[in-house]
Short mmCIF file of C-alpha atoms in Angstrom, two decimals:
data_model
loop_
_atom_site.label_atom_id
_atom_site.label_comp_id
_atom_site.label_asym_id
_atom_site.label_seq_id
_atom_site.Cartn_x
_atom_site.Cartn_y
_atom_site.Cartn_z
CA UNK A 1 169.45 85.24 42.73
CA UNK A 2 167.94 88.29 40.98
CA UNK A 3 164.43 87.97 39.65
CA UNK A 4 163.81 88.42 35.90
CA UNK A 5 162.62 92.03 36.28
CA UNK A 6 165.71 93.02 38.24
CA UNK A 7 167.97 91.23 35.80
CA UNK A 8 166.31 92.98 32.87
CA UNK A 9 166.67 96.34 34.60
CA UNK A 10 170.36 95.84 35.32
CA UNK A 11 171.01 94.87 31.71
CA UNK A 12 169.79 98.23 30.41
CA UNK A 13 172.54 100.56 29.18
CA UNK A 14 173.38 103.54 31.44
CA UNK A 15 171.44 106.38 29.80
CA UNK A 16 168.34 104.29 29.15
CA UNK A 17 168.33 102.98 32.74
CA UNK A 18 168.81 106.42 34.32
CA UNK A 19 166.26 108.16 32.09
CA UNK A 20 163.63 105.44 32.56
CA UNK A 21 164.17 105.42 36.33
CA UNK A 22 163.74 109.19 36.51
CA UNK A 23 160.49 109.03 34.55
CA UNK A 24 159.04 106.27 36.72
CA UNK A 25 160.03 107.95 40.01
CA UNK A 26 158.65 111.32 38.94
CA UNK A 27 155.39 109.73 37.80
CA UNK A 28 155.06 107.90 41.13
CA UNK A 29 155.64 111.17 43.00
CA UNK A 30 152.99 112.78 40.84
CA UNK A 31 150.50 109.99 41.54
CA UNK A 32 151.21 110.23 45.28
CA UNK A 33 150.60 113.99 45.03
CA UNK A 34 154.01 114.79 46.41
CA UNK A 35 154.51 117.18 43.50
CA UNK A 36 152.21 118.90 41.06
CA UNK A 37 152.67 119.55 37.32
CA UNK A 38 152.95 123.27 38.11
CA UNK A 39 156.25 122.55 39.86
CA UNK A 40 157.65 120.61 36.89
CA UNK A 41 157.08 122.54 33.68
CA UNK A 42 159.72 124.79 32.11
CA UNK A 43 159.54 128.50 31.46
CA UNK A 44 162.40 130.94 31.25
CA UNK A 45 161.05 133.18 34.02
CA UNK A 46 160.41 130.47 36.61
CA UNK A 47 163.67 128.67 35.83
CA UNK A 48 166.26 131.42 35.50
CA UNK A 49 164.62 134.42 37.18
CA UNK A 50 163.14 132.61 40.17
CA UNK A 51 166.04 130.15 40.33
CA UNK A 52 164.02 126.92 40.01
CA UNK A 53 166.64 125.11 37.98
CA UNK A 54 165.24 121.62 38.56
CA UNK A 55 162.67 122.41 35.89
CA UNK A 56 165.40 121.94 33.28
CA UNK A 57 165.32 118.21 34.11
CA UNK A 58 161.73 117.66 35.20
CA UNK A 59 160.34 119.08 31.96
CA UNK A 60 161.96 116.11 30.16
CA UNK A 61 160.99 113.54 32.81
CA UNK A 62 157.30 114.42 32.91
CA UNK A 63 155.22 112.31 30.52
CA UNK A 64 151.87 112.72 32.27
CA UNK A 65 150.17 110.31 34.60
CA UNK A 66 149.90 106.56 34.18
CA UNK A 67 148.03 106.01 30.93
CA UNK A 68 148.32 104.26 27.58
CA UNK A 69 150.24 107.22 26.17
CA UNK A 70 152.67 107.05 29.12
CA UNK A 71 153.22 103.32 28.58
CA UNK A 72 153.92 103.83 24.87
CA UNK A 73 156.42 106.61 25.54
CA UNK A 74 158.28 104.53 28.13
CA UNK A 75 158.30 101.60 25.74
CA UNK A 76 159.78 103.78 23.00
CA UNK A 77 162.49 105.03 25.36
CA UNK A 78 163.42 101.55 26.58
CA UNK A 79 163.33 100.00 23.12
CA UNK A 80 164.82 102.66 20.88
CA UNK A 81 167.30 104.28 23.26
CA UNK A 82 168.60 100.86 24.16
CA UNK A 83 169.03 99.95 20.50
CA UNK A 84 170.95 103.16 19.88
CA UNK A 85 173.21 102.72 22.91
CA UNK A 86 173.91 99.05 22.31
CA UNK A 87 174.02 99.30 18.53
CA UNK A 88 175.03 102.44 16.66
CA UNK A 89 176.72 104.04 19.72
CA UNK A 90 178.08 100.87 21.31
CA UNK A 91 181.69 102.13 21.28
CA UNK A 92 180.69 105.80 21.59
CA UNK A 93 178.60 106.15 24.78
CA UNK A 94 179.95 109.63 25.48
CA UNK A 95 179.01 110.81 21.99
CA UNK A 96 175.45 109.56 22.52
CA UNK A 97 175.05 111.28 25.89
CA UNK A 98 176.56 114.49 24.52
CA UNK A 99 174.22 114.40 21.53
CA UNK A 100 171.15 113.94 23.77
CA UNK A 101 172.35 116.79 25.98
CA UNK A 102 172.64 119.13 22.99
CA UNK A 103 169.26 117.94 21.75
CA UNK A 104 167.71 118.89 25.08
CA UNK A 105 169.29 122.35 24.87
CA UNK A 106 167.85 122.82 21.38
CA UNK A 107 164.38 121.81 22.56
CA UNK A 108 164.63 124.17 25.53
CA UNK A 109 165.60 127.01 23.20
CA UNK A 110 162.62 126.56 20.88
CA UNK A 111 160.03 125.61 23.52
CA UNK A 112 158.88 129.24 24.14
CA UNK A 113 157.91 129.53 20.49
CA UNK A 114 155.96 126.26 20.59
CA UNK A 115 154.18 126.95 23.89
CA UNK A 116 155.27 123.49 25.05
CA UNK A 117 156.20 123.62 28.76
CA UNK A 118 156.77 119.85 28.94
CA UNK A 119 159.42 118.51 26.60
CA UNK A 120 159.47 114.79 27.35
CA UNK A 121 157.25 113.92 24.38
CA UNK A 122 159.44 115.99 22.05
CA UNK A 123 162.62 114.28 23.20
CA UNK A 124 161.03 110.86 22.73
CA UNK A 125 159.90 111.82 19.22
CA UNK A 126 163.39 113.05 18.30
CA UNK A 127 165.07 109.88 19.57
CA UNK A 128 162.48 107.74 17.80
CA UNK A 129 163.28 109.51 14.55
CA UNK A 130 167.01 108.90 15.04
CA UNK A 131 166.32 105.23 15.68
CA UNK A 132 164.25 105.03 12.49
CA UNK A 133 167.15 106.43 10.45
CA UNK A 134 169.71 104.09 11.98
CA UNK A 135 167.49 101.03 11.54
CA UNK A 136 165.55 101.94 8.42
CA UNK A 137 166.18 98.47 6.98
CA UNK A 138 164.02 96.81 9.66
CA UNK A 139 160.31 96.05 9.39
CA UNK A 140 158.01 96.61 12.35
CA UNK A 141 154.48 95.59 13.21
CA UNK A 142 152.55 98.66 14.30
CA UNK A 143 150.17 97.63 17.11
CA UNK A 144 149.33 94.45 15.26
CA UNK A 145 147.57 96.38 12.50
CA UNK A 146 150.10 96.35 9.67
CA UNK A 147 153.78 95.86 8.91
CA UNK A 148 155.89 98.69 7.58
CA UNK A 149 159.47 99.86 7.30
CA UNK A 150 161.04 101.41 10.38
CA UNK A 151 161.80 104.55 8.35
CA UNK A 152 158.07 105.42 8.34
CA UNK A 153 157.51 104.95 12.08
CA UNK A 154 157.84 108.64 13.12
CA UNK A 155 155.37 109.74 10.47
CA UNK A 156 152.91 107.02 11.43
CA UNK A 157 153.10 108.15 15.06
CA UNK A 158 152.50 111.75 14.01
CA UNK A 159 149.42 110.77 12.01
CA UNK A 160 148.16 108.54 14.83
CA UNK A 161 148.52 111.23 17.51
CA UNK A 162 146.87 113.80 15.26
CA UNK A 163 143.84 111.57 14.74
CA UNK A 164 143.53 110.64 18.41
CA UNK A 165 144.07 114.13 19.84
CA UNK A 166 142.39 115.97 16.94
CA UNK A 167 145.08 118.61 16.57
CA UNK A 168 147.61 119.82 14.03
CA UNK A 169 150.97 118.09 14.78
CA UNK A 170 153.17 121.18 14.84
CA UNK A 171 155.08 120.13 17.95
CA UNK A 172 155.67 116.61 16.62
CA UNK A 173 156.98 117.92 13.31
CA UNK A 174 159.38 120.24 15.11
CA UNK A 175 160.64 117.34 17.22
CA UNK A 176 161.22 115.28 14.08
CA UNK A 177 163.09 118.20 12.51
CA UNK A 178 165.36 118.45 15.56
CA UNK A 179 166.03 114.73 15.38
CA UNK A 180 166.85 114.98 11.69
CA UNK A 181 169.32 117.83 12.25
CA UNK A 182 171.17 115.93 14.95
CA UNK A 183 171.16 112.71 12.94
CA UNK A 184 172.64 114.58 9.98
CA UNK A 185 175.35 116.24 12.08
CA UNK A 186 176.31 113.07 13.94
CA UNK A 187 176.15 110.46 11.19
CA UNK A 188 175.83 111.92 7.70
CA UNK A 189 178.01 115.04 7.80
CA UNK A 190 181.29 113.32 8.88
CA UNK A 191 181.03 111.02 5.85
CA UNK A 192 180.94 113.86 3.35
CA UNK A 193 184.07 115.11 1.65
CA UNK A 194 183.48 118.75 2.54
CA UNK A 195 183.43 117.91 6.27
CA UNK A 196 187.07 116.82 6.22
CA UNK A 197 186.18 113.89 8.48
CA UNK A 198 185.46 116.18 11.44
CA UNK A 199 182.62 115.12 13.77
CA UNK A 200 180.72 118.21 14.86
CA UNK A 201 178.99 116.47 17.78
CA UNK A 202 182.08 114.79 19.18
CA UNK A 203 181.94 114.54 22.97
CA UNK A 204 184.42 116.55 25.06
CA UNK A 205 187.49 114.75 26.36
CA UNK A 206 186.45 114.81 30.06
CA UNK A 207 183.14 113.15 29.21
CA UNK A 208 184.93 110.54 27.08
CA UNK A 209 187.25 109.70 29.98
CA UNK A 210 184.33 109.58 32.43
CA UNK A 211 182.41 107.11 30.25
CA UNK A 212 185.53 105.16 29.25
CA UNK A 213 185.31 106.04 25.58
CA UNK A 214 188.51 105.94 23.55
CA UNK A 215 189.64 109.33 22.28
CA UNK A 216 190.19 108.36 18.67
CA UNK A 217 192.41 111.19 17.51
CA UNK A 218 194.23 108.80 15.23
CA UNK A 219 191.02 107.94 13.44
CA UNK A 220 190.27 111.62 12.92
CA UNK A 221 193.75 112.17 11.50
CA UNK A 222 193.24 109.29 9.08
CA UNK A 223 189.88 110.68 8.07
CA UNK A 224 191.40 114.09 7.33
CA UNK A 225 194.26 112.62 5.30
CA UNK A 226 194.12 112.78 1.54
CA UNK A 227 193.31 109.53 -0.27
CA UNK A 228 196.21 107.49 -1.51
CA UNK A 229 197.23 107.85 -5.14
CA UNK A 230 196.97 104.67 -7.21
CA UNK A 231 200.27 102.89 -7.58
CA UNK A 232 201.98 103.33 -10.92
CA UNK A 233 202.00 100.24 -13.11
CA UNK A 234 205.60 99.63 -14.26
CA UNK A 235 204.44 97.47 -17.16
CA UNK A 236 201.74 99.81 -18.45
CA UNK A 237 203.67 103.04 -17.77
CA UNK A 238 206.12 103.78 -20.60
CA UNK A 239 207.83 106.60 -18.69
CA UNK A 240 210.02 104.51 -16.40
CA UNK A 241 213.41 105.56 -15.16
CA UNK A 242 216.36 104.37 -17.12
CA UNK A 243 217.67 102.28 -14.26
CA UNK A 244 214.31 100.66 -13.52
CA UNK A 245 213.20 100.13 -17.07
CA UNK A 246 211.77 96.71 -17.83
CA UNK A 247 212.96 95.18 -21.10
CA UNK A 248 210.27 95.06 -23.71
CA UNK A 249 209.08 91.66 -24.86
CA UNK A 250 209.66 91.23 -28.56
CA UNK A 251 209.11 88.37 -30.90
CA UNK A 252 212.15 86.58 -32.37
CA UNK A 253 211.32 87.84 -35.84
CA UNK A 254 211.22 91.45 -34.64
CA UNK A 255 214.47 91.03 -32.74
CA UNK A 256 216.15 89.62 -35.82
CA UNK A 257 214.88 92.44 -38.01
CA UNK A 258 216.32 95.08 -35.66
CA UNK A 259 219.60 93.29 -35.00
CA UNK A 260 222.49 95.01 -36.86
CA UNK A 261 224.30 93.03 -39.51
CA UNK A 262 227.66 92.10 -37.95
CA UNK A 263 228.88 89.83 -40.77
CA UNK A 264 232.11 90.92 -42.51
CA UNK A 265 231.79 92.90 -45.67
CA UNK A 266 231.65 90.76 -48.74
CA UNK A 267 230.50 87.66 -46.90
CA UNK A 268 227.72 85.73 -48.55
CA UNK A 269 224.81 84.67 -46.39
CA UNK A 270 222.77 83.36 -49.27
CA UNK A 271 223.71 79.78 -48.37
CA UNK A 272 221.73 80.08 -45.14
CA UNK A 273 218.63 81.46 -46.82
CA UNK A 274 216.73 78.20 -46.88
CA UNK A 275 217.87 76.92 -43.47
CA UNK A 276 215.81 77.50 -40.31
CA UNK A 277 217.21 80.09 -37.93
CA UNK A 278 218.52 78.58 -34.67
CA UNK A 279 217.51 80.73 -31.75
CA UNK A 280 216.71 80.43 -28.08
CA UNK A 281 213.12 81.35 -28.94
CA UNK A 282 212.84 78.97 -31.86
CA UNK A 283 210.10 77.00 -30.14
CA UNK A 284 207.83 80.04 -29.85
CA UNK A 285 206.41 82.40 -32.36
CA UNK A 286 205.45 86.03 -31.71
CA UNK A 287 204.09 86.49 -28.18
CA UNK A 288 200.30 86.53 -28.27
CA UNK A 289 198.16 88.32 -25.67
CA UNK A 290 196.77 85.01 -24.45
CA UNK A 291 200.31 83.72 -23.81
CA UNK A 292 201.08 86.47 -21.28
CA UNK A 293 200.99 85.62 -17.58
CA UNK A 294 197.69 86.55 -15.88
CA UNK A 295 199.39 89.35 -13.92
CA UNK A 296 200.49 91.03 -17.17
CA UNK A 297 197.55 90.08 -19.36
CA UNK A 298 195.04 92.09 -17.29
CA UNK A 299 196.22 94.43 -14.56
CA UNK A 300 193.73 96.43 -12.54
CA UNK A 301 195.32 99.44 -10.85
CA UNK A 302 194.02 100.60 -7.50
CA UNK A 303 191.11 102.90 -8.29
CA UNK A 304 189.50 103.12 -4.88
CA UNK A 305 190.96 104.46 -1.64
CA UNK A 306 191.83 101.92 0.98
CA UNK A 307 189.09 101.34 3.44
CA UNK A 308 189.72 101.56 7.08
#
Protein backbone atom coordinates (compact mmCIF):
# COMPACT_ATOMS: atom_id res chain seq x y z
CA UNK A 1 0.00 0.00 0.00
CA UNK A 2 1.59 3.31 -1.06
CA UNK A 3 2.23 5.87 1.63
CA UNK A 4 0.53 9.30 1.38
CA UNK A 5 3.63 11.01 -0.05
CA UNK A 6 4.00 8.42 -2.79
CA UNK A 7 0.31 8.55 -3.58
CA UNK A 8 0.43 12.34 -3.80
CA UNK A 9 3.47 12.17 -6.09
CA UNK A 10 1.84 9.67 -8.44
CA UNK A 11 -1.28 11.81 -8.69
CA UNK A 12 0.66 14.76 -10.12
CA UNK A 13 0.10 15.38 -13.84
CA UNK A 14 2.98 14.41 -16.17
CA UNK A 15 4.71 17.75 -16.76
CA UNK A 16 4.44 18.87 -13.14
CA UNK A 17 5.79 15.53 -11.88
CA UNK A 18 8.72 15.44 -14.32
CA UNK A 19 9.68 19.09 -13.79
CA UNK A 20 9.47 18.86 -10.00
CA UNK A 21 11.49 15.63 -9.97
CA UNK A 22 14.21 17.21 -12.10
CA UNK A 23 14.45 20.21 -9.79
CA UNK A 24 14.69 18.07 -6.65
CA UNK A 25 17.29 15.69 -8.13
CA UNK A 26 19.45 18.54 -9.43
CA UNK A 27 19.28 20.32 -6.07
CA UNK A 28 20.29 17.13 -4.26
CA UNK A 29 23.24 16.70 -6.63
CA UNK A 30 24.20 20.29 -5.94
CA UNK A 31 24.01 19.78 -2.18
CA UNK A 32 26.11 16.60 -2.45
CA UNK A 33 28.65 18.60 -4.49
CA UNK A 34 28.39 16.24 -7.41
CA UNK A 35 27.91 19.26 -9.67
CA UNK A 36 28.61 22.94 -9.35
CA UNK A 37 26.55 25.93 -10.53
CA UNK A 38 29.27 26.68 -13.08
CA UNK A 39 28.32 23.47 -14.89
CA UNK A 40 24.61 24.36 -14.99
CA UNK A 41 24.16 27.93 -16.19
CA UNK A 42 23.40 28.84 -19.80
CA UNK A 43 25.47 30.93 -22.17
CA UNK A 44 25.55 30.73 -25.93
CA UNK A 45 29.31 30.09 -26.08
CA UNK A 46 29.45 27.26 -23.55
CA UNK A 47 26.29 25.62 -24.89
CA UNK A 48 26.63 25.77 -28.66
CA UNK A 49 30.34 26.43 -29.22
CA UNK A 50 31.70 24.04 -26.59
CA UNK A 51 28.85 21.57 -27.14
CA UNK A 52 27.54 21.46 -23.54
CA UNK A 53 23.92 21.11 -24.54
CA UNK A 54 22.70 19.90 -21.15
CA UNK A 55 22.80 23.52 -20.03
CA UNK A 56 19.62 24.11 -22.05
CA UNK A 57 17.78 21.99 -19.46
CA UNK A 58 19.78 22.59 -16.29
CA UNK A 59 19.37 26.36 -16.54
CA UNK A 60 15.62 25.83 -16.01
CA UNK A 61 16.04 23.16 -13.31
CA UNK A 62 18.40 25.16 -11.11
CA UNK A 63 16.58 27.17 -8.44
CA UNK A 64 19.48 27.53 -6.02
CA UNK A 65 20.16 25.52 -2.90
CA UNK A 66 17.63 24.47 -0.29
CA UNK A 67 16.19 27.68 1.10
CA UNK A 68 12.89 29.47 1.67
CA UNK A 69 13.03 30.87 -1.86
CA UNK A 70 13.56 27.35 -3.24
CA UNK A 71 10.59 26.01 -1.27
CA UNK A 72 8.33 28.81 -2.53
CA UNK A 73 9.34 28.23 -6.15
CA UNK A 74 8.71 24.48 -5.90
CA UNK A 75 5.38 25.17 -4.24
CA UNK A 76 4.41 27.52 -7.08
CA UNK A 77 5.36 24.89 -9.67
CA UNK A 78 3.45 22.09 -7.95
CA UNK A 79 0.40 24.23 -7.25
CA UNK A 80 0.03 26.36 -10.35
CA UNK A 81 1.34 23.99 -13.01
CA UNK A 82 -0.91 21.29 -11.63
CA UNK A 83 -3.92 23.60 -11.76
CA UNK A 84 -3.14 24.48 -15.37
CA UNK A 85 -2.65 20.86 -16.44
CA UNK A 86 -5.70 19.53 -14.62
CA UNK A 87 -7.88 22.55 -15.28
CA UNK A 88 -7.48 24.81 -18.31
CA UNK A 89 -5.40 22.26 -20.28
CA UNK A 90 -7.10 19.09 -19.04
CA UNK A 91 -8.02 17.93 -22.57
CA UNK A 92 -5.01 19.63 -24.19
CA UNK A 93 -1.86 18.25 -22.52
CA UNK A 94 0.15 18.46 -25.72
CA UNK A 95 -0.77 22.13 -26.17
CA UNK A 96 0.43 22.87 -22.64
CA UNK A 97 3.77 21.10 -23.09
CA UNK A 98 4.27 22.77 -26.48
CA UNK A 99 3.51 26.18 -25.00
CA UNK A 100 6.02 25.67 -22.15
CA UNK A 101 8.62 24.52 -24.68
CA UNK A 102 8.16 27.68 -26.76
CA UNK A 103 8.24 29.75 -23.59
CA UNK A 104 11.60 28.24 -22.68
CA UNK A 105 12.94 29.07 -26.15
CA UNK A 106 11.79 32.67 -25.77
CA UNK A 107 13.50 32.96 -22.38
CA UNK A 108 16.70 31.46 -23.79
CA UNK A 109 16.64 33.98 -26.63
CA UNK A 110 16.34 37.01 -24.37
CA UNK A 111 18.57 35.78 -21.52
CA UNK A 112 21.80 37.28 -22.97
CA UNK A 113 20.22 40.73 -22.83
CA UNK A 114 19.11 40.24 -19.22
CA UNK A 115 22.40 38.77 -17.98
CA UNK A 116 20.38 35.95 -16.40
CA UNK A 117 22.28 32.65 -16.78
CA UNK A 118 19.72 30.72 -14.71
CA UNK A 119 16.18 30.78 -16.07
CA UNK A 120 14.23 28.67 -13.59
CA UNK A 121 12.92 31.70 -11.69
CA UNK A 122 11.80 33.33 -14.93
CA UNK A 123 9.90 30.24 -16.06
CA UNK A 124 8.18 29.98 -12.69
CA UNK A 125 7.19 33.66 -12.86
CA UNK A 126 5.78 33.25 -16.38
CA UNK A 127 3.74 30.18 -15.41
CA UNK A 128 2.50 31.93 -12.27
CA UNK A 129 1.29 34.82 -14.39
CA UNK A 130 -0.56 32.44 -16.72
CA UNK A 131 -2.20 30.79 -13.73
CA UNK A 132 -3.29 34.19 -12.40
CA UNK A 133 -5.00 34.99 -15.71
CA UNK A 134 -6.77 31.65 -15.92
CA UNK A 135 -7.95 31.80 -12.30
CA UNK A 136 -8.35 35.53 -11.80
CA UNK A 137 -11.74 34.97 -10.15
CA UNK A 138 -10.15 33.21 -7.16
CA UNK A 139 -9.06 34.86 -3.92
CA UNK A 140 -5.82 33.83 -2.24
CA UNK A 141 -4.28 34.40 1.16
CA UNK A 142 -0.75 35.68 0.72
CA UNK A 143 1.42 34.17 3.47
CA UNK A 144 -1.34 34.73 5.99
CA UNK A 145 -0.96 38.51 5.73
CA UNK A 146 -3.88 39.54 3.55
CA UNK A 147 -6.39 38.21 1.04
CA UNK A 148 -6.40 39.41 -2.54
CA UNK A 149 -7.50 38.42 -6.01
CA UNK A 150 -5.37 35.89 -7.86
CA UNK A 151 -4.95 38.40 -10.71
CA UNK A 152 -2.65 40.50 -8.50
CA UNK A 153 -0.41 37.63 -7.35
CA UNK A 154 2.42 38.15 -9.91
CA UNK A 155 2.67 41.83 -9.08
CA UNK A 156 2.68 41.13 -5.35
CA UNK A 157 5.52 38.64 -5.83
CA UNK A 158 7.47 41.20 -7.86
CA UNK A 159 7.07 43.82 -5.13
CA UNK A 160 7.95 41.29 -2.42
CA UNK A 161 11.13 40.11 -4.16
CA UNK A 162 12.19 43.69 -4.85
CA UNK A 163 11.87 44.61 -1.18
CA UNK A 164 13.66 41.50 0.06
CA UNK A 165 16.50 41.53 -2.47
CA UNK A 166 16.71 45.34 -2.74
CA UNK A 167 16.90 45.43 -6.52
CA UNK A 168 14.94 46.72 -9.49
CA UNK A 169 12.70 43.86 -10.78
CA UNK A 170 13.68 44.03 -14.44
CA UNK A 171 14.00 40.26 -14.84
CA UNK A 172 10.67 39.62 -13.12
CA UNK A 173 8.88 42.13 -15.32
CA UNK A 174 10.32 40.53 -18.44
CA UNK A 175 9.16 37.11 -17.25
CA UNK A 176 5.65 38.48 -16.68
CA UNK A 177 5.70 40.01 -20.16
CA UNK A 178 6.63 36.65 -21.69
CA UNK A 179 3.83 34.98 -19.77
CA UNK A 180 1.36 37.60 -20.95
CA UNK A 181 2.36 37.15 -24.60
CA UNK A 182 1.91 33.40 -24.44
CA UNK A 183 -1.36 33.69 -22.55
CA UNK A 184 -2.66 36.08 -25.21
CA UNK A 185 -1.60 33.82 -28.09
CA UNK A 186 -2.94 30.63 -26.53
CA UNK A 187 -6.21 31.82 -25.00
CA UNK A 188 -7.24 35.30 -26.10
CA UNK A 189 -6.22 35.45 -29.76
CA UNK A 190 -8.20 32.38 -30.97
CA UNK A 191 -11.40 33.96 -29.59
CA UNK A 192 -11.05 37.11 -31.67
CA UNK A 193 -12.76 37.48 -35.01
CA UNK A 194 -9.62 38.52 -36.86
CA UNK A 195 -7.87 35.28 -35.86
CA UNK A 196 -10.30 33.17 -37.87
CA UNK A 197 -10.39 30.63 -35.04
CA UNK A 198 -6.78 29.56 -35.67
CA UNK A 199 -4.71 28.63 -32.60
CA UNK A 200 -1.18 29.91 -33.08
CA UNK A 201 0.30 27.73 -30.33
CA UNK A 202 -1.38 24.50 -31.38
CA UNK A 203 0.83 21.49 -30.70
CA UNK A 204 2.21 19.49 -33.64
CA UNK A 205 0.41 16.30 -34.62
CA UNK A 206 3.19 13.90 -33.47
CA UNK A 207 3.18 15.46 -30.00
CA UNK A 208 -0.63 15.24 -29.86
CA UNK A 209 -0.50 11.54 -30.73
CA UNK A 210 2.28 10.93 -28.20
CA UNK A 211 0.29 12.55 -25.39
CA UNK A 212 -3.04 11.09 -26.55
CA UNK A 213 -4.60 14.43 -27.37
CA UNK A 214 -7.41 14.49 -29.92
CA UNK A 215 -6.54 16.32 -33.12
CA UNK A 216 -9.62 18.51 -33.29
CA UNK A 217 -9.56 19.52 -36.94
CA UNK A 218 -13.33 19.50 -36.98
CA UNK A 219 -13.45 22.07 -34.21
CA UNK A 220 -11.07 24.31 -36.12
CA UNK A 221 -13.22 24.02 -39.23
CA UNK A 222 -16.29 25.00 -37.24
CA UNK A 223 -14.43 27.93 -35.75
CA UNK A 224 -13.42 29.17 -39.20
CA UNK A 225 -16.93 28.83 -40.59
CA UNK A 226 -19.05 31.92 -41.01
CA UNK A 227 -21.85 32.41 -38.47
CA UNK A 228 -25.27 31.21 -39.44
CA UNK A 229 -27.73 33.73 -40.84
CA UNK A 230 -30.90 34.21 -38.79
CA UNK A 231 -33.82 32.22 -40.13
CA UNK A 232 -36.37 34.23 -42.07
CA UNK A 233 -39.69 34.70 -40.29
CA UNK A 234 -42.47 33.68 -42.71
CA UNK A 235 -45.07 35.63 -40.75
CA UNK A 236 -43.09 38.85 -40.41
CA UNK A 237 -41.52 38.70 -43.89
CA UNK A 238 -43.92 40.09 -46.51
CA UNK A 239 -41.76 38.92 -49.44
CA UNK A 240 -42.74 35.25 -49.45
CA UNK A 241 -42.90 33.11 -52.54
CA UNK A 242 -46.25 32.79 -54.18
CA UNK A 243 -46.46 29.08 -53.48
CA UNK A 244 -45.46 29.42 -49.82
CA UNK A 245 -47.44 32.52 -49.03
CA UNK A 246 -49.42 32.41 -45.81
CA UNK A 247 -52.93 33.81 -46.05
CA UNK A 248 -53.34 37.07 -44.25
CA UNK A 249 -55.65 37.17 -41.26
CA UNK A 250 -58.44 39.63 -41.82
CA UNK A 251 -61.44 40.58 -39.79
CA UNK A 252 -64.91 39.59 -41.05
CA UNK A 253 -65.82 43.22 -41.64
CA UNK A 254 -62.74 43.77 -43.80
CA UNK A 255 -63.38 40.58 -45.75
CA UNK A 256 -66.95 41.65 -46.42
CA UNK A 257 -65.88 45.10 -47.55
CA UNK A 258 -63.43 43.64 -50.10
CA UNK A 259 -65.72 40.86 -51.31
CA UNK A 260 -67.11 41.67 -54.80
CA UNK A 261 -70.84 42.11 -55.14
CA UNK A 262 -72.08 38.93 -56.88
CA UNK A 263 -75.82 39.67 -56.61
CA UNK A 264 -77.69 39.96 -59.93
CA UNK A 265 -78.20 43.39 -61.33
CA UNK A 266 -81.37 45.01 -60.16
CA UNK A 267 -81.69 42.85 -57.07
CA UNK A 268 -82.62 44.68 -53.92
CA UNK A 269 -80.61 43.91 -50.80
CA UNK A 270 -82.25 46.61 -48.74
CA UNK A 271 -84.42 44.02 -47.00
CA UNK A 272 -81.34 42.53 -45.37
CA UNK A 273 -80.02 45.86 -44.14
CA UNK A 274 -81.24 45.48 -40.59
CA UNK A 275 -80.53 41.74 -40.22
CA UNK A 276 -77.27 40.45 -38.71
CA UNK A 277 -74.82 38.98 -41.19
CA UNK A 278 -74.42 35.20 -40.82
CA UNK A 279 -70.79 34.23 -41.16
CA UNK A 280 -68.38 31.60 -39.96
CA UNK A 281 -66.63 34.33 -37.97
CA UNK A 282 -69.78 35.80 -36.53
CA UNK A 283 -68.71 34.94 -32.99
CA UNK A 284 -65.53 37.00 -33.26
CA UNK A 285 -64.87 40.59 -34.02
CA UNK A 286 -61.71 41.99 -35.61
CA UNK A 287 -58.63 40.03 -34.51
CA UNK A 288 -56.87 41.89 -31.71
CA UNK A 289 -53.14 41.58 -31.00
CA UNK A 290 -53.86 39.93 -27.66
CA UNK A 291 -55.95 37.26 -29.39
CA UNK A 292 -53.02 36.01 -31.48
CA UNK A 293 -51.28 32.80 -30.46
CA UNK A 294 -48.09 33.38 -28.42
CA UNK A 295 -45.91 32.18 -31.30
CA UNK A 296 -47.33 34.89 -33.58
CA UNK A 297 -47.89 37.60 -31.00
CA UNK A 298 -44.16 37.96 -30.21
CA UNK A 299 -41.56 36.21 -32.33
CA UNK A 300 -37.89 36.60 -31.56
CA UNK A 301 -35.67 35.73 -34.53
CA UNK A 302 -32.29 34.17 -33.95
CA UNK A 303 -29.94 37.08 -33.37
CA UNK A 304 -26.96 35.24 -31.94
CA UNK A 305 -24.82 32.55 -33.55
CA UNK A 306 -25.26 29.07 -32.25
CA UNK A 307 -22.85 28.18 -29.54
CA UNK A 308 -20.79 25.11 -29.76
